[in-house]
Short mmCIF file of C-alpha atoms in Angstrom, two decimals:
data_model
loop_
_atom_site.label_atom_id
_atom_site.label_comp_id
_atom_site.label_asym_id
_atom_site.label_seq_id
_atom_site.Cartn_x
_atom_site.Cartn_y
_atom_site.Cartn_z
CA MET A 842 10.35 12.24 -4.00
CA PRO A 843 6.70 13.09 -3.33
CA ASN A 844 4.85 11.27 -0.58
CA VAL A 845 3.86 8.20 -2.60
CA ALA A 846 1.74 6.75 0.19
CA ASN A 847 -0.45 9.85 0.35
CA PHE A 848 -0.73 10.07 -3.44
CA ALA A 849 -1.77 6.43 -3.71
CA GLN A 850 -4.62 6.92 -1.25
CA SER A 851 -8.03 8.07 -2.29
CA SER A 852 -10.28 10.42 -0.34
CA GLN A 853 -13.17 8.15 -1.36
CA THR A 854 -14.99 6.38 1.46
CA TRP A 855 -15.45 2.74 0.58
CA ALA A 856 -18.76 0.97 0.95
CA VAL A 857 -18.75 -2.13 3.11
CA PRO A 858 -21.04 -4.66 1.42
CA ASN A 859 -19.28 -7.64 3.01
CA ALA A 860 -17.92 -7.06 6.48
CA VAL A 861 -14.96 -9.23 7.44
CA GLN A 862 -13.28 -9.67 10.80
CA ASN A 863 -10.71 -6.95 11.15
CA PRO A 864 -7.27 -7.75 12.62
CA ILE A 865 -8.24 -6.49 16.11
CA GLN A 866 -11.24 -8.83 16.27
CA GLN A 867 -9.01 -11.69 15.16
CA ALA A 868 -6.46 -10.83 17.82
CA ILE A 869 -9.14 -10.87 20.54
CA GLN A 870 -10.89 -14.02 19.38
CA ARG A 871 -7.82 -16.14 18.69
CA THR A 872 -5.60 -17.82 21.20
CA ILE A 873 -2.13 -17.56 19.76
CA ASP A 874 -0.77 -20.96 20.67
CA ALA A 875 1.06 -21.87 17.50
CA GLU A 876 4.15 -20.59 15.72
CA TYR A 877 2.13 -19.49 12.69
CA ILE A 878 -1.41 -18.12 12.51
CA SER A 879 -3.65 -18.33 9.42
CA VAL A 880 -4.58 -14.87 8.12
CA ALA A 881 -7.96 -14.19 6.50
CA LEU A 882 -6.88 -11.83 3.73
CA PRO A 883 -9.58 -9.43 2.52
CA SER A 884 -9.04 -10.53 -1.11
CA ASN A 885 -10.29 -13.99 -0.05
CA TYR A 886 -7.30 -15.30 -2.03
CA VAL A 887 -9.20 -14.90 -5.34
CA PHE A 888 -6.07 -13.66 -7.15
CA TYR A 889 -3.69 -16.38 -5.91
CA ASP A 890 -2.87 -20.04 -6.48
CA PHE A 891 -2.34 -20.47 -2.75
CA LYS A 892 -5.23 -20.43 -0.28
CA ASP A 893 -3.74 -20.26 3.21
CA LEU A 894 -1.20 -17.61 4.22
CA LYS A 895 0.17 -18.00 7.75
CA ALA A 896 2.12 -15.37 9.70
CA GLN A 897 4.29 -15.09 12.77
CA THR A 898 4.30 -12.05 15.03
CA PHE A 899 7.31 -9.72 14.90
CA LYS A 900 10.36 -10.12 17.11
CA ARG A 901 12.76 -7.36 18.16
CA LYS A 902 15.05 -8.14 15.25
CA HIS A 903 12.22 -7.45 12.81
CA LEU A 904 11.64 -4.00 14.32
CA ARG A 905 15.31 -3.18 13.96
CA LYS A 906 15.25 -4.18 10.27
CA LEU A 907 12.05 -2.25 9.68
CA LEU A 908 13.59 0.94 11.06
CA GLN A 909 16.71 0.45 8.98
CA ALA A 910 14.49 0.14 5.89
CA GLN A 911 12.60 3.29 6.87
CA GLU A 912 15.79 5.33 7.37
CA ASN A 913 17.07 4.18 3.96
CA ARG A 914 13.70 4.84 2.27
CA ASP A 915 13.81 1.26 0.99
CA PRO A 916 10.32 -0.21 0.34
CA ARG A 917 11.82 -3.55 -0.79
CA ALA A 918 13.69 -3.95 2.50
CA MET A 919 10.49 -3.36 4.44
CA ALA A 920 8.70 -5.97 2.32
CA GLU A 921 11.53 -8.43 2.94
CA VAL A 922 11.01 -8.15 6.71
CA LEU A 923 7.36 -9.06 6.28
CA ASN A 924 8.29 -11.81 3.87
CA SER A 925 10.47 -13.42 6.53
CA VAL A 926 7.47 -14.01 8.85
CA ILE A 927 4.91 -15.46 6.38
CA THR A 928 4.47 -18.76 4.61
CA CYS A 929 1.86 -20.66 2.57
CA GLU A 930 1.10 -24.21 1.45
CA LYS A 931 3.01 -23.65 -1.84
CA GLY A 932 6.25 -22.95 -0.02
CA TYR A 933 6.99 -19.76 -1.98
CA THR A 934 10.11 -17.89 -0.82
CA ASP A 935 8.90 -14.66 -2.45
CA LEU A 936 5.38 -14.78 -1.04
CA ILE A 937 5.16 -11.11 -0.10
CA TYR A 938 5.67 -10.09 -3.73
CA ARG A 939 2.81 -12.33 -4.88
CA LEU A 940 0.29 -10.42 -2.74
CA THR A 941 -1.77 -7.46 -3.94
CA PRO A 942 -0.83 -4.10 -2.36
CA ASP A 943 -4.20 -4.11 -0.53
CA ASP A 944 -3.51 -7.47 1.09
CA TYR A 945 0.03 -6.31 1.91
CA THR A 946 -1.37 -3.24 3.75
CA TYR A 947 -3.81 -5.49 5.59
CA LEU A 948 -0.96 -7.77 6.60
CA LEU A 949 0.93 -4.77 8.04
CA TRP A 950 -2.09 -3.92 10.16
CA TRP A 951 -2.38 -7.57 11.19
CA GLU A 952 1.22 -7.50 12.45
CA ARG A 953 0.64 -4.20 14.20
CA VAL A 954 -2.29 -5.43 16.29
CA HIS A 955 -0.90 -8.91 16.95
CA SER A 956 2.73 -7.93 17.66
CA LEU A 957 2.02 -4.73 19.68
CA PRO A 958 -1.64 -4.99 20.77
CA ALA A 959 -1.29 -2.76 23.85
CA MET A 960 0.91 -0.02 22.39
CA PRO A 961 -0.79 3.27 21.44
CA TYR A 962 -0.35 4.25 17.81
CA VAL A 963 0.79 7.80 17.01
CA GLN A 964 -0.23 9.30 13.67
CA VAL A 965 1.71 12.36 12.60
CA CYS A 966 -0.60 14.71 10.64
CA MET A 967 0.04 17.97 8.81
CA CYS A 968 -2.57 20.71 8.94
CA GLN A 969 -4.10 21.38 5.51
CA ASN A 970 -5.73 24.70 6.39
CA GLU A 971 -4.76 27.11 3.59
CA ASP A 972 -4.69 30.17 5.87
CA HIS A 973 -2.46 28.36 8.33
CA ILE A 974 -0.09 27.32 5.52
CA ARG A 975 0.06 30.92 4.20
CA ARG A 976 0.95 32.21 7.69
CA VAL A 977 3.79 29.69 7.86
CA GLU A 978 5.01 30.64 4.39
CA SER A 979 5.01 34.34 5.36
CA GLY A 980 7.05 33.65 8.48
CA GLU A 981 4.24 34.59 10.91
CA LEU A 982 4.11 31.07 12.29
CA LYS A 983 6.77 28.39 12.65
CA PRO A 984 6.59 25.36 10.29
CA GLU A 985 6.26 22.96 13.25
CA THR A 986 2.83 24.45 14.07
CA LEU A 987 1.51 22.57 11.04
CA ARG A 988 2.47 19.25 12.63
CA ASN A 989 -0.01 17.47 14.90
CA ASN A 990 0.59 14.15 16.67
CA GLN A 991 -2.61 12.15 17.06
CA THR A 992 -2.47 9.31 19.56
CA ILE A 993 -4.75 6.38 18.73
CA SER A 994 -5.45 4.08 21.67
CA LYS A 995 -7.93 1.83 19.86
CA ALA A 996 -7.92 1.25 16.14
CA ASN A 997 -11.31 1.24 14.43
CA LEU A 998 -10.58 -0.52 11.21
CA ASP A 999 -13.04 -0.81 8.34
CA THR A 1000 -12.35 -3.89 6.27
CA VAL A 1001 -13.95 -4.77 2.94
CA GLU A 1002 -13.55 -8.29 1.55
CA LEU A 1003 -14.07 -9.58 -1.96
CA PRO A 1004 -16.67 -12.31 -2.60
CA LYS A 1005 -15.00 -15.70 -2.88
CA ASP A 1006 -16.37 -16.11 -6.42
CA TYR A 1007 -15.16 -12.69 -7.57
CA LYS A 1008 -13.79 -12.61 -11.15
CA LEU A 1009 -11.75 -9.75 -12.61
CA ASP A 1010 -11.83 -9.19 -16.36
CA LEU A 1011 -9.96 -6.14 -17.71
CA SER A 1012 -9.54 -7.45 -21.26
CA GLN A 1013 -11.80 -4.73 -22.72
CA PHE A 1014 -9.25 -2.11 -21.59
CA MET A 1015 -6.20 -3.57 -23.33
CA PRO A 1016 -4.82 -1.00 -25.83
CA GLN A 1017 -4.83 -2.25 -29.43
CA SER A 1018 -1.18 -1.31 -30.08
CA ILE A 1019 -0.05 -3.43 -27.10
CA LYS A 1020 -2.19 -6.35 -28.33
CA GLU A 1021 -0.48 -6.17 -31.71
CA LYS A 1022 3.04 -5.97 -30.32
CA TYR A 1023 2.52 -8.46 -27.49
CA PRO A 1024 -0.40 -10.82 -28.25
CA GLN A 1025 0.25 -12.66 -24.98
CA ALA A 1026 -0.08 -9.46 -22.86
CA LYS A 1027 -2.75 -9.41 -20.16
CA LEU A 1028 -4.20 -6.86 -17.78
CA ARG A 1029 -4.50 -7.98 -14.16
CA VAL A 1030 -4.68 -6.65 -10.63
CA PRO A 1031 -1.29 -5.17 -9.67
CA LEU A 1032 0.82 -7.33 -7.37
CA ASN A 1033 3.27 -6.20 -4.73
CA TYR A 1034 6.31 -6.72 -6.89
CA ASP A 1035 4.80 -4.31 -9.46
CA TRP A 1036 4.13 -1.73 -6.77
CA ILE A 1037 7.60 -1.96 -5.24
CA ASP A 1038 9.23 -1.81 -8.69
CA MET A 1039 7.21 1.34 -9.33
CA LEU A 1040 8.34 2.95 -6.03
CA GLU A 1041 11.97 2.12 -6.74
CA TYR A 1042 11.78 3.37 -10.33
CA SER A 1043 10.06 6.57 -9.21
CA GLN A 1044 12.91 7.32 -6.81
CA SER A 1045 15.28 7.37 -9.79
CA GLN A 1046 12.99 9.52 -11.92
CA ILE A 1047 11.44 12.08 -9.56
CA SER A 1048 13.44 14.65 -7.63
CA ASP A 1049 12.60 15.74 -4.10
CA THR A 1050 11.51 19.14 -5.43
CA ASP A 1051 8.93 17.74 -7.85
CA SER A 1052 5.29 18.28 -6.97
CA GLU A 1053 2.70 18.28 -9.73
CA ASP A 1054 5.12 16.71 -12.21
CA GLY A 1055 5.70 13.90 -9.76
CA LEU A 1056 1.99 13.23 -9.45
CA LEU A 1057 1.58 13.20 -13.24
CA TRP A 1058 4.41 10.62 -13.42
CA PHE A 1059 2.21 8.22 -11.44
CA MET A 1060 -0.52 8.37 -14.07
CA THR A 1061 1.78 6.27 -16.22
CA GLY A 1062 3.50 4.51 -13.35
CA THR A 1063 0.30 3.10 -11.86
CA ALA A 1064 -1.06 2.01 -15.25
CA ALA A 1065 2.18 0.11 -15.97
CA CYS A 1066 1.51 -2.00 -12.88
CA LEU A 1067 -1.52 -3.52 -14.62
CA LEU A 1068 0.47 -5.04 -17.47
CA ASP A 1069 1.59 -8.65 -17.48
CA VAL A 1070 3.80 -9.42 -20.47
CA ASP A 1071 5.36 -12.91 -20.39
CA LEU A 1072 8.09 -13.36 -22.99
CA GLY A 1073 8.43 -17.11 -22.83
CA GLY A 1074 9.18 -17.34 -19.10
CA LYS A 1075 10.75 -13.89 -18.82
CA GLN A 1076 8.65 -10.92 -17.79
CA LEU A 1077 8.90 -7.50 -19.38
CA SER A 1078 10.68 -5.31 -16.82
CA TYR A 1079 8.82 -2.54 -15.02
CA LYS A 1080 10.93 0.08 -16.83
CA GLU A 1081 10.00 -1.46 -20.18
CA LYS A 1082 6.33 -1.55 -19.26
CA PHE A 1083 6.48 2.07 -18.13
CA GLU A 1084 7.99 3.17 -21.42
CA LEU A 1085 5.46 1.10 -23.35
CA VAL A 1086 2.57 2.82 -21.58
CA ASP A 1087 4.21 6.24 -21.69
CA ASN A 1088 4.41 6.05 -25.50
CA LEU A 1089 0.77 5.13 -26.08
CA PRO A 1090 -1.52 7.45 -28.00
CA LEU A 1091 -3.71 9.40 -25.60
CA GLY A 1092 -6.88 7.52 -26.49
CA GLU A 1093 -5.27 4.13 -25.75
CA ALA A 1094 -3.65 5.44 -22.58
CA ASP A 1095 -7.09 6.51 -21.42
CA LEU A 1096 -8.18 2.87 -21.64
CA LEU A 1097 -5.60 1.93 -18.99
CA ASP A 1098 -6.80 4.74 -16.76
CA LYS A 1099 -10.30 3.27 -17.02
CA ALA A 1100 -8.90 -0.17 -16.19
CA THR A 1101 -7.35 1.28 -13.02
CA GLN A 1102 -10.70 2.79 -12.06
CA ASN A 1103 -12.32 -0.64 -12.47
CA LEU A 1104 -10.00 -2.43 -10.06
CA PRO A 1105 -11.87 -3.82 -7.06
CA LYS A 1106 -12.01 -1.77 -3.84
CA TYR A 1107 -11.21 -3.94 -0.84
CA GLY A 1108 -8.87 -4.15 2.13
CA VAL A 1109 -8.51 -2.20 5.35
CA GLN A 1110 -8.69 1.52 5.91
CA GLN A 1111 -8.86 3.81 8.88
CA LEU A 1112 -9.98 7.41 8.68
CA ILE A 1113 -9.53 9.75 11.65
CA ASN A 1114 -10.56 13.35 12.29
CA VAL A 1115 -7.62 15.49 13.37
CA LYS A 1116 -7.94 18.96 14.93
CA CYS A 1117 -4.98 21.29 14.49
CA THR A 1118 -3.75 22.50 17.88
CA GLU A 1119 -2.67 25.85 16.37
CA CYS A 1120 -5.61 26.97 14.19
CA GLY A 1121 -8.40 24.55 15.20
CA ALA A 1122 -9.08 23.35 11.63
CA VAL A 1123 -10.43 19.78 11.45
CA SER A 1124 -9.45 17.49 8.58
CA GLN A 1125 -10.01 13.80 7.82
CA VAL A 1126 -6.81 11.80 7.52
CA ARG A 1127 -6.25 8.26 6.31
CA MET A 1128 -3.87 6.52 8.68
CA VAL A 1129 -0.69 5.15 7.10
CA LEU A 1130 1.55 2.46 8.51
CA ASN A 1131 5.31 2.70 8.08
CA ALA A 1132 8.28 1.23 9.92
CA HIS A 1133 8.03 3.77 12.75
CA SER A 1134 4.49 2.56 13.41
CA PHE A 1135 6.04 -0.51 15.06
CA LEU A 1136 8.51 1.40 17.24
CA PRO A 1137 7.63 1.22 20.96
CA SER A 1138 8.90 4.70 21.69
CA ASP A 1139 7.65 8.26 22.15
CA ASP A 1140 9.94 9.35 19.33
CA VAL A 1141 7.65 9.84 16.34
CA SER A 1142 9.99 12.07 14.38
CA GLY A 1143 9.80 9.78 11.39
CA GLY A 1144 6.07 9.11 11.54
CA ALA A 1145 3.72 8.88 8.60
#
């Protein structure tokens, strides 16, 4: 399937109206003397009914499970590893799925800098220079010349937090036909269970050879993550929500696209400038964490 992580990321540089301590600052300023540590999520918990998530640092067993999840291309298994080291005052056993994807990404960074604070991070980047790519396609250069390993010794994370009184209202973007069929339907910020359901469903729908068609699939896939349809205690499945959105008239589908554009921008990001060792082209790359990001080894063959 296409690289979902890269597709999901925007080239937009976020403004930082409200700076929040990034995970590295927290790691330096805290003395870790307890089994669990409270985590200041960038959402400020405005989307949740719990207000204090606590996390443990990873152990060796967690790294092993992360790598197994990566090898199997299993996003749910990776989430389960993180779920096993977090808790909250509500006692939820499925806490990781109740987070927004932005808080989930932040939590991954939190684990990275707390569990492996001294280990350099290696980002695997692919050169985007069109001339370089053409020379590889023609056989003049080997494909591996496109690959560049960037070692990061100190992470410079930009973190944006939501105001504690932030309110999200997407009701104006609800398509009329969905209102009529499901009067109880709501639009809300996507949660991690929506995102993981989408990734799993996409793996069954998109072949490894898809490119543009795969990206177009996510126009519907991402919009379906916004829908919350409670059928008397039972939620409409992701597949059902996808089909519901996919069959909307174009005008109504455009409303959901506008709703996606109006979701709040918050969380942690890190942009780095990478120079290709072969052609010298410089490009800006958004760093991506995956299971291999936590592997204390020089082997980065499965990097982001």
